[in-house]
Coordinates of C-alpha atoms in Angstrom, one line a residue:
Chain Y
M23 CA -0.4 0.5 0.3
T24 CA 1.4 3.0 -0.4
P25 CA 1.5 5.1 1.8
T26 CA -1.2 7.9 3.1
A27 CA -0.6 11.2 4.7
T28 CA -2.7 12.1 7.9
P29 CA -5.8 13.4 6.9
R30 CA -6.9 16.7 8.3
A31 CA -9.4 18.8 8.1
G32 CA -7.8 21.0 5.5
G33 CA -5.9 18.1 4.0
V34 CA -7.4 14.6 1.7
E35 CA -11.0 14.2 4.1
G36 CA -11.3 18.7 2.6
A37 CA -11.8 19.9 -0.9
W38 CA -7.7 20.7 -0.9
P39 CA -5.9 19.0 -3.7
T40 CA -4.8 15.3 -3.0
T41 CA -0.7 15.3 -3.1
P42 CA 0.2 12.7 -5.0
R43 CA 1.3 10.8 -1.6
E44 CA -2.1 10.5 -0.8
R45 CA -3.5 9.7 -3.8
S46 CA -3.6 5.8 -2.8
W47 CA -6.0 4.4 -5.4
G48 CA -4.2 1.6 -7.8
P49 CA -5.8 0.2 -10.4
L50 CA -8.3 -2.1 -8.8
A51 CA -9.0 0.3 -6.3
V52 CA -10.4 2.6 -9.3
F53 CA -11.8 -0.1 -11.5
G54 CA -13.6 -1.1 -8.1
L55 CA -15.5 1.9 -7.4
S56 CA -16.4 3.1 -10.9
V57 CA -17.7 -0.3 -10.4
S58 CA -20.0 0.1 -7.7
T59 CA -20.9 3.9 -8.2
A60 CA -22.0 2.6 -11.4
V61 CA -23.9 -0.7 -10.5
A62 CA -26.9 0.7 -8.5
T63 CA -30.5 0.4 -8.5
W64 CA -31.5 3.3 -10.7
C65 CA -29.2 1.3 -13.8
F66 CA -32.9 -0.8 -13.5
L67 CA -34.9 2.3 -14.1
I68 CA -32.9 3.0 -17.0
G69 CA -33.4 0.0 -18.2
G70 CA -36.8 0.3 -17.1
Y71 CA -37.4 2.9 -20.0
V72 CA -35.7 2.0 -22.4
A73 CA -37.4 -1.1 -22.6
Y74 CA -40.3 1.1 -22.9
Y75 CA -39.2 2.0 -27.0
L76 CA -37.1 -0.9 -28.0
P77 CA -37.3 -4.5 -28.1
A78 CA -34.5 -7.1 -26.2
A79 CA -31.5 -6.8 -28.8
S80 CA -31.3 -3.9 -30.3
G81 CA -31.7 -2.1 -26.7
T82 CA -29.1 -4.0 -25.5
L83 CA -27.1 -2.9 -28.6
V84 CA -28.1 0.6 -27.6
M85 CA -27.5 1.6 -24.1
I86 CA -23.9 0.0 -25.0
A87 CA -23.0 2.2 -27.2
G88 CA -25.2 5.5 -25.2
G89 CA -22.5 3.6 -22.0
L90 CA -19.3 3.9 -23.8
V91 CA -20.1 7.5 -25.8
G92 CA -21.5 9.3 -22.4
I93 CA -18.8 7.7 -20.5
L94 CA -16.5 9.4 -22.8
L95 CA -17.0 12.8 -22.4
I96 CA -17.4 12.1 -18.4
F97 CA -13.8 10.8 -18.9
L98 CA -12.3 14.3 -21.0
A99 CA -13.6 16.6 -18.5
L100 CA -12.0 15.2 -15.6
V101 CA -10.0 11.9 -15.4
P102 CA -7.1 13.7 -16.5
V103 CA -6.8 16.9 -14.4
G104 CA -8.3 15.4 -11.7
T105 CA -6.3 12.6 -11.4
R106 CA -3.1 15.5 -12.4
Y107 CA -4.1 17.6 -10.4
G108 CA -5.7 15.9 -7.7
V109 CA -8.9 18.1 -7.8
D110 CA -12.5 17.2 -7.5
S111 CA -15.4 17.9 -10.1
I112 CA -16.8 20.7 -8.6
V113 CA -13.2 22.2 -8.6
S114 CA -12.1 21.4 -11.2
T115 CA -14.8 24.1 -12.8
K116 CA -12.8 27.2 -11.6
P117 CA -10.5 27.8 -14.6
Q118 CA -14.7 28.0 -16.9
L119 CA -17.0 29.5 -14.7
G120 CA -14.2 31.5 -11.8
E121 CA -13.8 31.3 -8.1
R122 CA -17.5 32.3 -7.6
G123 CA -18.9 31.1 -10.4
S124 CA -17.8 27.1 -9.5
Y125 CA -20.5 27.2 -6.2
L126 CA -22.8 26.7 -9.7
A127 CA -21.0 23.6 -10.1
L128 CA -21.8 22.7 -6.8
L129 CA -25.3 24.1 -6.7
I130 CA -25.8 21.5 -9.3
A131 CA -23.6 19.2 -8.1
Y132 CA -25.4 19.1 -4.8
I133 CA -28.6 19.1 -5.9
T134 CA -27.7 15.5 -8.0
L135 CA -25.9 13.8 -5.1
I136 CA -28.1 15.0 -2.4
G137 CA -31.2 13.5 -4.9
W138 CA -29.7 10.0 -5.9
N139 CA -28.6 9.2 -2.0
T140 CA -31.5 10.1 -1.6
V141 CA -33.9 8.2 -3.7
L142 CA -31.6 4.8 -3.9
L143 CA -31.5 4.7 0.3
I144 CA -35.6 5.5 -0.1
F145 CA -35.0 1.9 -2.6
L146 CA -32.8 0.5 0.0
G147 CA -35.8 0.8 2.4
R148 CA -38.2 -0.1 0.3
A149 CA -35.9 -3.2 -0.8
A150 CA -35.5 -3.8 2.9
A151 CA -38.9 -3.9 3.8
E152 CA -39.8 -6.4 1.3
I153 CA -37.7 -8.8 2.5
L154 CA -39.0 -8.2 6.1
I155 CA -42.6 -8.5 4.6
T156 CA -41.8 -11.7 2.7
L157 CA -39.7 -14.1 5.1
G158 CA -42.8 -12.8 7.8
V159 CA -41.1 -11.1 10.2
L160 CA -43.6 -8.1 10.3
G161 CA -46.6 -7.6 8.3
E162 CA -48.0 -5.7 5.1
G163 CA -49.6 -2.9 7.8
A164 CA -45.7 -2.1 8.4
R165 CA -44.0 -1.9 5.3
Q166 CA -44.3 2.5 5.1
A167 CA -42.6 2.1 8.7
V168 CA -40.1 -0.6 8.1
M169 CA -38.7 1.3 4.7
V170 CA -38.6 5.1 6.5
V171 CA -36.4 2.9 9.7
S172 CA -34.6 1.3 7.2
G173 CA -33.2 4.1 5.0
L174 CA -32.5 5.9 8.0
V175 CA -29.8 3.0 9.0
G176 CA -29.3 3.0 5.8
V177 CA -28.4 6.9 6.8
A178 CA -26.2 5.9 9.8
V179 CA -24.5 3.1 8.6
V180 CA -22.6 4.9 5.4
W181 CA -22.2 7.8 7.9
W182 CA -20.1 4.9 9.8
L183 CA -18.7 4.2 6.7
L184 CA -16.7 7.0 5.7
R185 CA -16.4 8.7 9.2
G186 CA -12.4 7.8 9.1
G187 CA -12.3 8.7 5.6
P188 CA -12.3 7.7 2.3
E189 CA -9.6 4.6 3.0
R190 CA -12.9 2.8 4.6
M191 CA -14.9 3.4 0.9
R192 CA -11.5 2.4 -0.8
N193 CA -11.4 -0.8 1.5
V194 CA -14.9 -2.0 0.9
G195 CA -16.0 -0.5 -2.6
P196 CA -14.5 -3.4 -3.9
W197 CA -16.0 -6.4 -2.2
I198 CA -19.2 -4.8 -2.9
A199 CA -18.6 -4.5 -6.6
S200 CA -17.9 -8.1 -6.9
L201 CA -20.5 -9.2 -4.9
V202 CA -23.4 -6.5 -7.0
I203 CA -22.5 -8.0 -10.0
L204 CA -22.7 -12.0 -9.5
L205 CA -26.2 -10.7 -7.9
G206 CA -26.4 -9.1 -11.3
I207 CA -26.2 -12.2 -13.7
W208 CA -27.9 -13.8 -11.5
I209 CA -31.1 -12.2 -11.7
F210 CA -30.1 -11.5 -15.2
V211 CA -30.2 -16.3 -15.3
L212 CA -33.4 -15.9 -13.5
L213 CA -35.7 -14.1 -15.7
V214 CA -34.0 -16.1 -19.0
K215 CA -35.1 -19.5 -16.8
E216 CA -37.9 -18.3 -15.9
V217 CA -39.7 -16.2 -18.8
G218 CA -37.3 -17.7 -21.4
W219 CA -34.6 -16.7 -24.0
S220 CA -36.6 -16.1 -26.3
N221 CA -40.0 -14.7 -25.8
L222 CA -37.4 -12.1 -23.7
M223 CA -36.0 -11.5 -27.4
D224 CA -39.5 -11.3 -28.9
A225 CA -40.9 -9.4 -26.6
R226 CA -41.5 -5.6 -27.7
P227 CA -41.5 -2.5 -26.6
S228 CA -44.5 -1.0 -24.0
A229 CA -44.5 2.5 -25.3
A230 CA -42.8 2.5 -28.5
A231 CA -43.7 5.3 -30.9
P232 CA -44.2 5.0 -34.2
D233 CA -40.7 6.2 -35.9
K234 CA -38.3 4.0 -35.0
L235 CA -35.5 6.0 -35.2
W236 CA -37.0 8.6 -32.7
N237 CA -37.2 5.3 -30.5
Y238 CA -34.2 4.5 -31.4
T239 CA -32.2 8.1 -30.9
T240 CA -34.0 8.2 -27.5
G241 CA -32.6 5.4 -26.2
F242 CA -29.2 6.3 -27.3
E243 CA -30.0 8.8 -25.0
L244 CA -31.5 7.6 -22.1
L245 CA -27.9 5.6 -21.5
V246 CA -25.7 8.8 -22.9
V247 CA -28.1 11.1 -19.9
S248 CA -27.4 8.1 -17.3
A249 CA -23.7 8.0 -18.2
L250 CA -23.4 11.8 -17.3
S251 CA -24.7 11.7 -13.8
W252 CA -21.3 10.4 -13.1
W253 CA -20.1 13.6 -13.2
P254 CA -20.0 14.4 -9.5
Y255 CA -18.9 11.2 -8.3
V256 CA -15.9 10.9 -11.2
G257 CA -13.5 13.8 -10.3
G258 CA -14.3 12.5 -6.7
M259 CA -12.4 9.0 -7.5
A260 CA -9.9 10.3 -10.2
R261 CA -8.2 12.8 -7.4
Q262 CA -8.1 9.9 -5.5
A263 CA -5.8 7.5 -7.8
S264 CA -1.9 7.4 -8.0
G265 CA 0.5 7.1 -10.8
G266 CA -1.3 9.6 -13.3
V267 CA -4.0 9.2 -15.7
R268 CA -2.6 6.2 -17.4
R269 CA -3.0 4.1 -14.4
A270 CA -6.4 5.1 -13.9
L271 CA -7.2 5.1 -17.8
W272 CA -8.5 2.4 -18.7
P273 CA -10.2 0.8 -15.2
A274 CA -12.8 4.8 -14.7
L275 CA -13.8 4.3 -18.2
V276 CA -14.4 0.0 -18.7
G277 CA -15.4 0.5 -14.4
L278 CA -17.7 3.3 -14.6
S279 CA -19.3 2.7 -18.8
L280 CA -19.3 -1.5 -18.6
P281 CA -21.5 -2.1 -15.2
L282 CA -23.8 0.6 -16.1
S283 CA -24.8 -1.0 -19.6
I284 CA -24.7 -4.6 -18.9
V285 CA -27.1 -3.9 -15.4
S286 CA -29.4 -2.1 -17.0
V287 CA -29.8 -4.6 -19.9
V288 CA -31.2 -6.6 -16.9
G289 CA -33.8 -3.4 -16.2
L290 CA -34.3 -3.3 -20.3
L291 CA -34.9 -7.4 -20.1
A292 CA -36.9 -7.0 -16.9
G293 CA -39.1 -4.2 -18.7
L294 CA -39.9 -6.3 -21.4
A295 CA -41.1 -9.4 -19.4
V296 CA -43.2 -7.4 -17.2
P297 CA -44.1 -4.6 -18.8
D298 CA -45.3 -3.2 -15.5
S299 CA -42.5 -2.9 -13.5
G300 CA -40.3 -0.2 -15.0
G301 CA -38.0 -2.7 -15.1
D302 CA -37.3 -2.5 -10.8
P303 CA -37.5 -6.2 -9.9
T304 CA -38.7 -5.5 -6.3
T305 CA -42.1 -5.8 -8.3
F306 CA -41.6 -9.3 -9.4
L307 CA -38.5 -11.3 -8.5
V308 CA -40.5 -12.8 -5.5
D309 CA -43.7 -13.6 -7.6
L310 CA -40.7 -14.5 -10.8
G311 CA -38.5 -16.7 -8.8
G312 CA -40.2 -17.5 -5.3
V313 CA -38.7 -16.6 -1.9
A314 CA -35.2 -18.2 -2.8
S315 CA -34.9 -16.1 -5.6
G316 CA -36.6 -12.8 -4.1
I317 CA -34.0 -12.4 -0.9
P318 CA -31.1 -12.3 -3.3
A319 CA -31.8 -9.9 -5.1
L320 CA -33.3 -7.8 -3.1
L321 CA -30.4 -7.7 -0.4
F322 CA -28.4 -6.8 -4.3
I323 CA -30.1 -4.1 -3.6
V324 CA -29.3 -2.5 -0.5
L325 CA -25.5 -3.9 -0.6
A326 CA -25.7 -1.6 -4.2
N327 CA -27.0 1.2 -3.1
I328 CA -25.0 1.7 0.4
G329 CA -21.7 1.6 -1.9
T330 CA -23.5 3.8 -4.2
V331 CA -24.5 6.5 -1.9
M332 CA -21.0 5.9 0.2
V333 CA -19.1 7.3 -3.0
G334 CA -21.5 10.3 -3.3
L335 CA -21.6 11.0 0.7
Y336 CA -17.7 11.1 0.1
A337 CA -18.9 13.1 -3.1
V338 CA -20.8 15.8 -1.8
T339 CA -19.4 15.9 1.3
L340 CA -15.8 17.4 -0.8
G341 CA -18.4 19.8 -2.0
V342 CA -20.1 21.1 1.0
R343 CA -16.3 21.6 2.6
Q344 CA -15.9 24.6 -0.5
V345 CA -17.9 26.5 2.3
P346 CA -15.2 28.4 3.9
A347 CA -17.5 28.2 7.5
I348 CA -17.6 24.9 6.8
Q349 CA -14.3 23.8 6.1
R350 CA -13.2 25.7 9.0
H351 CA -15.6 24.6 11.7
Q352 CA -16.6 21.4 10.9
S353 CA -14.6 18.2 11.1
W354 CA -15.3 15.8 8.2
S355 CA -17.5 13.4 10.2
G356 CA -19.4 16.2 10.8
T357 CA -19.8 18.0 6.9
L358 CA -21.3 14.7 6.7
L359 CA -24.5 14.7 8.9
L360 CA -24.6 17.8 7.6
S361 CA -24.8 16.3 4.0
L362 CA -26.7 13.2 5.4
V363 CA -29.6 15.3 7.0
P364 CA -31.6 16.9 3.7
V365 CA -31.7 12.9 2.9
A366 CA -32.8 11.5 6.5
A367 CA -36.0 14.7 6.2
I368 CA -37.0 13.4 2.6
I369 CA -36.7 9.9 4.1
V370 CA -39.0 10.7 6.7
L371 CA -40.9 12.8 5.3
I372 CA -42.1 13.0 1.9
P373 CA -40.4 9.3 0.7
N374 CA -43.2 8.2 -1.8
T375 CA -43.5 11.7 -3.7
F376 CA -40.2 12.2 -4.2
F377 CA -39.0 8.1 -4.8
D378 CA -42.6 9.2 -7.5
N379 CA -40.5 11.7 -9.3
V380 CA -37.3 10.8 -9.9
D381 CA -37.9 11.3 -13.2
T382 CA -37.5 15.2 -12.6
L383 CA -34.3 14.7 -11.1
L384 CA -32.7 12.6 -14.2
A385 CA -34.0 15.0 -16.8
F386 CA -32.3 17.5 -14.3
M387 CA -29.4 16.2 -14.7
G388 CA -29.4 15.6 -18.6
V389 CA -29.9 19.4 -18.8
V390 CA -26.7 20.2 -17.2
F391 CA -24.0 18.0 -17.0
A392 CA -24.0 17.6 -20.7
P393 CA -23.1 21.5 -21.6
M394 CA -20.9 21.4 -18.6
C395 CA -18.6 18.5 -19.9
G396 CA -18.1 20.1 -23.2
M397 CA -17.4 23.6 -22.1
Q398 CA -14.9 21.6 -19.7
I399 CA -13.6 19.6 -22.3
A400 CA -12.9 22.7 -25.1
D401 CA -11.1 25.3 -22.3
Y402 CA -8.7 22.2 -21.0
Y403 CA -7.0 20.7 -24.0
L404 CA -8.2 23.4 -26.6
L405 CA -7.6 26.3 -25.3
R406 CA -5.2 25.8 -21.4
R407 CA -3.0 23.0 -24.0
Q408 CA -4.1 20.9 -20.4
R409 CA -1.9 22.9 -18.0
L410 CA -4.1 25.0 -15.1
D411 CA -2.4 27.1 -12.6
V412 CA -3.4 25.0 -9.4
R413 CA -2.6 28.0 -7.2
S414 CA -5.2 29.6 -9.0
L415 CA -7.6 26.7 -8.0
F416 CA -7.2 27.1 -3.7
V417 CA -5.9 30.3 -3.9
A418 CA -8.3 33.6 -4.3
G419 CA -7.8 36.8 -6.3
G420 CA -5.4 33.7 -9.0
A421 CA -5.7 33.6 -12.5
Y422 CA -9.2 32.4 -12.2
R423 CA -10.8 35.4 -10.9
F424 CA -12.5 36.1 -14.1
W425 CA -15.0 39.0 -13.3
G426 CA -15.9 39.3 -10.1
G427 CA -15.2 35.8 -9.4
V428 CA -17.1 34.8 -12.5
N429 CA -16.6 33.9 -16.0
P430 CA -19.1 35.4 -18.4
A431 CA -17.7 32.4 -21.3
G432 CA -18.3 30.2 -18.8
V433 CA -22.2 30.8 -17.7
L434 CA -23.1 31.2 -21.3
A435 CA -21.7 28.2 -22.5
L436 CA -24.1 26.5 -19.7
A437 CA -26.9 28.8 -21.0
S438 CA -26.9 27.9 -24.2
G439 CA -25.5 24.2 -24.0
F440 CA -28.8 24.4 -22.1
V441 CA -31.3 26.2 -24.2
T442 CA -29.8 23.4 -26.7
Y443 CA -30.8 20.4 -24.9
L444 CA -34.5 21.8 -24.2
L445 CA -35.2 23.2 -28.0
L446 CA -34.3 19.4 -29.1
L447 CA -36.1 17.4 -26.2
D448 CA -38.4 18.1 -23.6
P449 CA -37.1 15.8 -21.0
V450 CA -39.4 15.8 -18.2
N451 CA -42.1 14.3 -20.6
Y452 CA -39.8 13.0 -23.8
T453 CA -41.1 15.0 -27.0
S454 CA -38.8 16.6 -29.4
N455 CA -38.4 18.4 -32.1
S456 CA -36.6 18.0 -35.2
P457 CA -33.4 17.3 -35.8
Y458 CA -33.7 15.1 -32.3
E459 CA -34.2 12.2 -33.7
Y460 CA -30.9 12.4 -35.7
I461 CA -28.1 14.1 -33.3
S462 CA -30.4 13.1 -30.3
A463 CA -30.1 16.1 -27.5
S464 CA -26.7 15.6 -25.1
L465 CA -24.4 15.8 -28.0
P466 CA -25.6 18.4 -29.3
S467 CA -26.3 20.2 -26.2
A468 CA -22.1 19.4 -25.3
F469 CA -20.6 20.6 -28.6
V470 CA -22.6 23.9 -28.6
A471 CA -21.5 24.6 -25.2
A472 CA -17.9 24.3 -25.5
V473 CA -18.4 25.7 -29.4
V474 CA -19.7 29.1 -27.4
Y475 CA -17.4 29.1 -24.4
L476 CA -14.5 28.9 -27.5
L477 CA -15.9 31.7 -29.3
V478 CA -16.5 34.4 -25.5
T479 CA -13.2 32.8 -24.7
R480 CA -11.2 33.8 -27.5
L481 CA -13.6 37.7 -28.7
V482 CA -13.3 38.8 -25.1
V483 CA -12.0 36.9 -22.0
I484 CA -8.5 36.4 -23.3
P485 CA -8.6 39.7 -25.2
A486 CA -9.1 40.9 -22.0
G487 CA -6.8 39.7 -20.3
K488 CA -8.7 37.4 -17.9
G489 CA -8.3 33.7 -17.0
G490 CA -4.5 32.8 -16.7
Y491 CA -4.8 31.6 -20.4
P492 CA -1.5 31.6 -22.2
S493 CA -1.7 35.1 -24.0
A494 CA -2.2 36.3 -20.4
Q495 CA 0.1 38.1 -17.2
A496 CA -1.9 36.7 -14.1
A497 CA -1.4 39.4 -11.2
E498 CA 0.4 37.2 -8.0
R499 CA -1.4 38.1 -5.5
P500 CA -1.1 37.3 -1.4
V501 CA -2.5 33.6 -0.6
V502 CA -5.6 33.9 1.1
P503 CA -6.6 30.1 1.8
A504 CA -10.0 29.7 0.8
A505 CA -11.4 26.8 1.9
G506 CA -10.1 24.9 -0.8
G507 CA -10.9 27.5 -3.3
S508 CA -12.3 30.3 -4.0
A509 CA -14.9 31.9 -1.0
A510 CA -13.2 34.6 0.2
P511 CA -12.4 37.8 -1.6
P512 CA -8.5 39.0 -2.5
A513 CA -7.1 40.7 -0.1
Chain S
M25 CA -4.3 30.2 10.1
R26 CA -0.6 30.4 10.0
M27 CA -0.4 26.9 9.7
D28 CA -3.7 26.2 7.0
V29 CA -1.1 28.9 4.7
E30 CA 1.7 27.3 5.4
E31 CA 0.0 23.6 4.7
L32 CA -1.7 24.8 2.0
E33 CA 1.3 25.9 0.2
A34 CA 3.7 23.5 1.1
R35 CA 1.3 21.4 -0.6
L36 CA 0.6 23.2 -4.0
A37 CA 3.8 23.3 -4.4
E38 CA 4.3 19.4 -4.4
V39 CA 0.7 19.1 -6.2
A40 CA 2.6 21.8 -8.4
A41 CA 5.5 20.1 -9.0
D42 CA 4.0 17.0 -9.7
A43 CA 2.0 17.5 -11.9
A44 CA 4.2 19.7 -14.4
Q45 CA 6.1 16.6 -14.7
A46 CA 3.6 14.2 -15.2
T47 CA 2.3 11.9 -18.0
T48 CA -0.4 12.4 -20.2
L49 CA -2.4 10.3 -22.1
T50 CA -0.3 9.5 -25.5
R51 CA -1.6 9.6 -29.1
R52 CA -2.3 6.2 -29.3
D53 CA -4.5 6.3 -25.7
Y54 CA -6.5 8.9 -27.5
A55 CA -6.9 6.9 -30.6
L56 CA -7.6 3.1 -28.5
I57 CA -10.2 5.8 -25.9
Y58 CA -11.8 6.4 -29.2
L59 CA -11.9 3.5 -30.6
V60 CA -13.4 1.9 -26.9
T61 CA -15.5 4.8 -27.3
L62 CA -17.1 5.9 -30.2
V63 CA -15.9 3.7 -33.0
V64 CA -17.1 0.5 -30.9
P65 CA -20.5 2.4 -30.3
A66 CA -20.7 4.0 -34.1
I67 CA -20.3 -0.2 -35.1
L68 CA -23.1 -1.3 -32.6
L69 CA -25.4 1.7 -33.6
F70 CA -25.3 0.1 -37.1
V71 CA -25.5 -3.2 -36.1
G72 CA -28.3 -3.0 -33.2
W73 CA -30.4 -0.9 -36.2
H74 CA -30.5 -3.5 -38.9
L75 CA -31.1 -6.0 -36.4

């Protein structure tokens, strides 16, 4: 094991960059964490959505393709910069959005991660309740209460596992990933055995549109968006990877993309076999395969969700610690609790309302992360030539100050990508405008954001000498520790 | 506060020094990445469309 520096409030567990000595995750750990991030209950729901539009064979190929393309955007935007400079997803947006503008990324990531963590823990609670009721430990009348209590127990378990820092996550993640992959295969075998391979292959999508191309593109788009939803997670993993980007390359690419597609295919098959399930195995596996098969499937959901919430909680806590007051006055363990309070509140107060509106959460992520990736890729590769001023990432008043801490190029790029997405596809009810069926929505959204960012930067930002681009001379400023970033105004 | 400044400066210096000599992805790496994440998906989409 690589020696690891003692974590401190402002160190590994804060939002300051990880030093090479602290980056202790080898390729196996990166792969394991990537898999345990990707393999989550939402994969079943994603596959279930695809089952509305595509049959098994073509749907499987489309989903693998969409997952790979989505991961390309995420990888290029986050992994090289994260492994090189030891920064998470939110800090990596400072060169594009500015010191204060990156709070927009923090807000987006916070909402996303809180949302996903809540969904997963409610799902965990539902699965646990189903287990107890199926085994006859409790009656049907206790379902709601058991679900809430189980979700809260999940909150406590995740806090306990992570309270000692990310090392625990590294140790637990690969084990969970291995287990959930095996259980995912089990669910697949059960579906084939009980429903029949030919029946699965012949099953028709339940809500396909008349236009075959539209169905095809929508299946592709669903997987691209799903892969993009890893944005807040990936930076948190990349900053802990040891040995540079080349060691993390394939573990991250393969670990994030293939498990997503493979487990989503299980959801696709489930959605085709049992259209009313929407891909959710908890609704049919006990009926389909009996208690002996249903209980392991429910355990699959519980374990997979614990692993994913751990990674998500780590990422959101890193983000929250960029707020200077929290960085200075809260311990890592205390910040974890702060990140979990809204999750626990939703689980107690509105679990069913929240869970029934997951599609709104998905919609939110699709329209924000595609342009975010396009903007980051354009900036890091085309404008900055893969060189950042690491000091300006963490010291207020540096090269990424722009105008009042905000880079208008980044804000305009995000807005233009956002509008582009909405013009092509309404992600809430999936109504579209041509040429969506030919070009999808996420990819053009990322492309437009990249082009707008390049144009505004070339025409306005660089001529103004802002942003620390090669032609600009960044002024030296005194050091003002800004809690991992930028909140403090220049001295 | 002073310790924070010193620790941050030391940390930034270490990260910057490492980043300056860090290996980056080669053209071959990028070629393989694009092969796996663009060419393979294109083939899959082509095959899937004709199923």
